[in-house]
Short mmCIF file of C-alpha atoms in Angstrom, two decimals:
data_model
loop_
_atom_site.label_atom_id
_atom_site.label_comp_id
_atom_site.label_asym_id
_atom_site.label_seq_id
_atom_site.Cartn_x
_atom_site.Cartn_y
_atom_site.Cartn_z
CA MET X 1 -11.48 5.14 -13.11
CA SER X 2 -9.33 2.16 -12.47
CA ALA X 3 -7.95 1.69 -8.90
CA LEU X 4 -4.88 -0.17 -7.66
CA ILE X 5 -4.51 -1.05 -3.93
CA VAL X 6 -0.93 -0.85 -2.52
CA THR X 7 -0.64 -2.71 0.94
CA GLY X 8 2.34 -4.12 2.70
CA THR X 9 3.49 -7.04 4.84
CA ASP X 10 4.19 -4.62 7.69
CA THR X 11 4.80 -0.93 8.83
CA GLY X 12 7.78 0.69 7.30
CA VAL X 13 8.25 -1.93 4.57
CA GLY X 14 8.55 0.74 1.84
CA LYS X 15 5.04 0.84 0.41
CA THR X 16 4.72 4.53 0.42
CA VAL X 17 8.06 5.07 -1.53
CA PHE X 18 6.70 2.23 -3.89
CA ALA X 19 3.27 3.95 -4.19
CA ALA X 20 4.97 7.29 -5.13
CA GLY X 21 7.06 5.69 -7.85
CA LEU X 22 4.02 3.79 -9.22
CA THR X 23 1.80 6.95 -9.15
CA ALA X 24 4.31 8.77 -11.13
CA ALA X 25 5.03 5.91 -13.47
CA LEU X 26 1.24 5.46 -14.29
CA GLY X 27 0.47 9.18 -14.38
CA ALA X 28 -2.13 8.33 -11.67
CA SER X 29 -3.79 10.05 -8.86
CA TYR X 30 -2.99 9.06 -5.15
CA TRP X 31 -5.31 8.49 -2.20
CA LYS X 32 -4.35 7.60 1.45
CA PRO X 33 -7.87 7.05 3.14
CA VAL X 34 -6.65 7.06 6.67
CA GLN X 35 -3.47 8.76 7.98
CA SER X 36 -2.32 8.30 11.59
CA GLY X 37 0.47 10.53 12.78
CA LEU X 38 0.62 14.12 11.72
CA GLN X 39 3.98 15.31 13.58
CA ASP X 40 6.13 14.45 10.57
CA ALA X 41 5.60 14.54 6.90
CA THR X 42 2.47 12.45 6.01
CA ASP X 43 2.42 9.75 3.41
CA SER X 44 0.41 12.03 1.06
CA GLU X 45 3.02 14.74 1.29
CA THR X 46 5.85 12.32 0.72
CA VAL X 47 4.03 10.98 -2.42
CA LYS X 48 3.44 14.28 -3.71
CA ASP X 49 6.93 15.49 -3.17
CA LEU X 50 8.18 12.32 -5.01
CA SER X 51 5.79 12.09 -7.86
CA GLY X 52 4.38 15.57 -8.45
CA ALA X 53 1.02 13.76 -8.91
CA ARG X 54 -2.58 14.79 -7.93
CA VAL X 55 -3.01 13.63 -4.31
CA LEU X 56 -6.61 13.45 -2.92
CA PRO X 57 -7.10 14.54 0.73
CA GLU X 58 -7.33 11.88 3.37
CA THR X 59 -10.91 11.08 4.56
CA TYR X 60 -9.48 10.72 8.23
CA ARG X 61 -6.41 12.57 9.54
CA LEU X 62 -5.52 11.34 12.98
CA ASN X 63 -2.81 12.95 15.29
CA MET X 64 -1.51 9.87 17.29
CA PRO X 65 1.10 7.76 15.45
CA ALA X 66 -0.64 4.40 15.95
CA SER X 67 -3.05 1.90 14.66
CA PRO X 68 -6.03 4.06 13.18
CA HIS X 69 -8.42 2.45 15.58
CA LEU X 70 -6.43 3.55 18.42
CA SER X 71 -5.70 7.01 16.95
CA ALA X 72 -9.31 7.58 16.38
CA GLU X 73 -10.39 6.50 19.69
CA ASP X 74 -7.89 8.97 21.18
CA GLU X 75 -9.74 11.91 19.34
CA GLY X 76 -13.21 10.40 20.15
CA ILE X 77 -13.56 9.85 16.31
CA GLU X 78 -15.53 6.95 14.89
CA ILE X 79 -14.21 5.50 11.52
CA LYS X 80 -17.01 4.54 9.26
CA LEU X 81 -16.26 2.27 6.49
CA ASP X 82 -19.21 3.88 4.38
CA ARG X 83 -17.10 7.04 4.33
CA LEU X 84 -14.20 5.20 2.75
CA ALA X 85 -15.73 4.25 -0.66
CA LEU X 86 -13.26 4.70 -3.51
CA PRO X 87 -13.34 8.31 -4.86
CA GLN X 88 -14.11 8.63 -8.59
CA VAL X 89 -11.27 10.26 -10.57
CA ALA X 90 -10.20 10.67 -14.13
CA GLY X 91 -7.60 8.05 -15.00
CA PRO X 92 -5.89 5.54 -12.70
CA LEU X 93 -5.88 5.86 -8.85
CA VAL X 94 -3.40 4.44 -6.40
CA VAL X 95 -4.80 3.63 -3.11
CA GLU X 96 -2.29 3.08 -0.11
CA GLY X 97 -3.34 1.34 3.01
CA ALA X 98 -1.82 1.82 6.54
CA GLY X 99 0.73 -0.57 7.67
CA GLY X 100 -0.07 -4.08 7.00
CA VAL X 101 -3.11 -6.24 5.87
CA MET X 102 -4.48 -6.86 9.15
CA VAL X 103 -4.05 -3.30 10.69
CA PRO X 104 -7.34 -2.44 12.68
CA LEU X 105 -9.47 0.41 11.30
CA THR X 106 -12.05 -0.14 14.16
CA ARG X 107 -12.64 -2.67 16.84
CA GLU X 108 -14.59 -4.55 14.33
CA HIS X 109 -12.82 -4.16 11.06
CA PHE X 110 -9.35 -4.50 9.62
CA PHE X 111 -7.91 -2.80 6.46
CA LEU X 112 -8.48 -6.12 4.80
CA ASP X 113 -12.28 -5.61 5.17
CA LEU X 114 -11.89 -2.31 3.16
CA PHE X 115 -9.80 -4.02 0.42
CA ALA X 116 -12.54 -6.74 0.18
CA ARG X 117 -15.32 -4.14 -0.17
CA TRP X 118 -13.35 -2.34 -2.93
CA GLN X 119 -12.76 -5.45 -5.08
CA ALA X 120 -9.87 -3.62 -6.79
CA PRO X 121 -6.48 -5.46 -7.77
CA VAL X 122 -4.12 -5.48 -4.81
CA LEU X 123 -0.29 -5.17 -5.01
CA LEU X 124 1.65 -6.45 -1.96
CA VAL X 125 4.89 -4.61 -1.02
CA ALA X 126 7.24 -7.22 0.96
CA ARG X 127 10.74 -6.93 2.27
CA THR X 128 13.52 -9.14 0.98
CA ALA X 129 15.01 -9.24 4.53
CA LEU X 130 14.96 -12.34 6.94
CA GLY X 131 11.30 -13.23 8.02
CA THR X 132 9.67 -11.95 4.74
CA ILE X 133 8.54 -15.46 3.65
CA ASN X 134 6.36 -15.88 6.70
CA HIS X 135 5.00 -12.37 6.56
CA THR X 136 4.38 -12.39 2.94
CA ALA X 137 2.79 -16.02 2.81
CA LEU X 138 0.33 -14.93 5.86
CA SER X 139 -0.52 -11.66 4.02
CA LEU X 140 -1.37 -13.42 0.76
CA MET X 141 -3.39 -16.01 2.59
CA ALA X 142 -5.44 -13.34 4.26
CA LEU X 143 -6.11 -11.48 1.17
CA ARG X 144 -7.17 -14.46 -0.67
CA ALA X 145 -9.25 -15.77 1.96
CA ALA X 146 -11.18 -12.37 2.04
CA GLY X 147 -11.86 -12.67 -1.77
CA CYS X 148 -9.32 -9.99 -2.79
CA THR X 149 -7.52 -10.25 -6.26
CA VAL X 150 -3.85 -10.22 -5.61
CA SER X 151 -2.07 -9.03 -8.63
CA GLY X 152 1.49 -9.57 -7.44
CA VAL X 153 4.16 -8.93 -4.88
CA VAL X 154 6.77 -6.34 -5.26
CA PHE X 155 9.93 -6.55 -3.20
CA VAL X 156 11.81 -3.89 -1.50
CA GLY X 157 15.54 -4.08 -0.38
CA ASP X 158 18.74 -5.90 -1.45
CA ALA X 159 18.24 -8.56 -4.12
CA VAL X 160 17.67 -12.08 -2.53
CA PRO X 161 16.76 -14.19 -5.52
CA ASP X 162 16.26 -17.51 -3.65
CA VAL X 163 13.86 -15.87 -1.30
CA GLU X 164 12.02 -13.92 -3.78
CA GLN X 165 11.69 -17.08 -6.08
CA THR X 166 10.47 -19.09 -3.06
CA ILE X 167 7.59 -16.64 -2.32
CA ALA X 168 6.60 -16.47 -5.91
CA GLU X 169 6.51 -20.29 -6.31
CA MET X 170 5.13 -21.39 -2.99
CA CYS X 171 2.49 -18.82 -2.78
CA LYS X 172 1.73 -18.95 -6.58
CA VAL X 173 2.01 -15.19 -6.86
CA ARG X 174 3.35 -13.05 -9.66
CA HIS X 175 6.79 -11.26 -8.96
CA LEU X 176 6.44 -7.77 -10.15
CA GLY X 177 9.90 -6.66 -9.47
CA ARG X 178 12.10 -5.08 -6.78
CA LEU X 179 12.80 -1.65 -5.61
CA PRO X 180 16.25 -1.34 -4.05
CA HIS X 181 17.23 0.88 -1.14
CA ILE X 182 17.81 4.41 -2.27
CA ASP X 183 20.41 6.36 -0.40
CA VAL X 184 19.31 9.85 -1.42
CA LEU X 185 15.49 9.83 -2.16
CA SER X 186 14.23 12.25 -4.87
CA ARG X 187 11.84 12.14 -7.84
CA ALA X 188 15.08 11.35 -10.11
CA THR X 189 16.48 8.64 -8.05
CA LEU X 190 13.05 6.95 -7.39
CA SER X 191 12.37 7.10 -11.12
CA ASP X 192 15.71 5.47 -11.87
CA ALA X 193 15.17 2.66 -9.19
CA PHE X 194 11.83 2.07 -10.70
CA GLU X 195 13.42 0.46 -13.67
CA GLY X 196 13.48 -2.85 -11.68
CA VAL X 197 9.60 -2.79 -11.17
CA ASP X 198 7.51 -4.29 -13.95
CA VAL X 199 5.42 -1.17 -14.69
CA ASP X 200 4.12 -2.65 -17.95
CA THR X 201 2.41 -5.76 -16.45
CA ILE X 202 0.99 -3.48 -13.66
CA ARG X 203 -0.31 -1.05 -16.22
CA LYS X 204 -2.16 -3.83 -17.74
CA LEU X 205 -4.15 -4.34 -14.47
CA LEU X 206 -5.92 -1.07 -15.12
#
């Protein structure tokens, strides 16, 4: 098994849609270890609908749409990192975090601590909108300081070449393409939009 971690610079950055497209492009399985918020379609359900791939069940399913540590406390549940070891599957595995790099899992641990435990390549999903240089640079600094291997950044949104190039150059990180906004989201439209993502380079990380 070869795992790839997909995380983002913030909540709502587009990493679930990217993870769905990547899962389909790689013929991978998908795992979201912790899901907060069950009222609407979960990330696992979205990925299954958009990729048709094998989706592993979440280890923790929490009702409150909030940071996992708050959602777990609301239900009297203790999230234990030892229960969140990477599952063994045949072929590649795409693993999606929750929100950004520094989202708390517990009062003592961030998602970053889990990424550092796993020691799998990390793909960072970032917006192209205003503010992304700061958010992306801080996320990359945190990942690297924790000993994670950052394999590249994928952008989501309208093309802003100067911003994308600034991040790639100043942060010394590989630019792995850009996923545009998709007006009508489906397997077909996501597959078409994924032409702007450097899947060949990502596949070599496996």
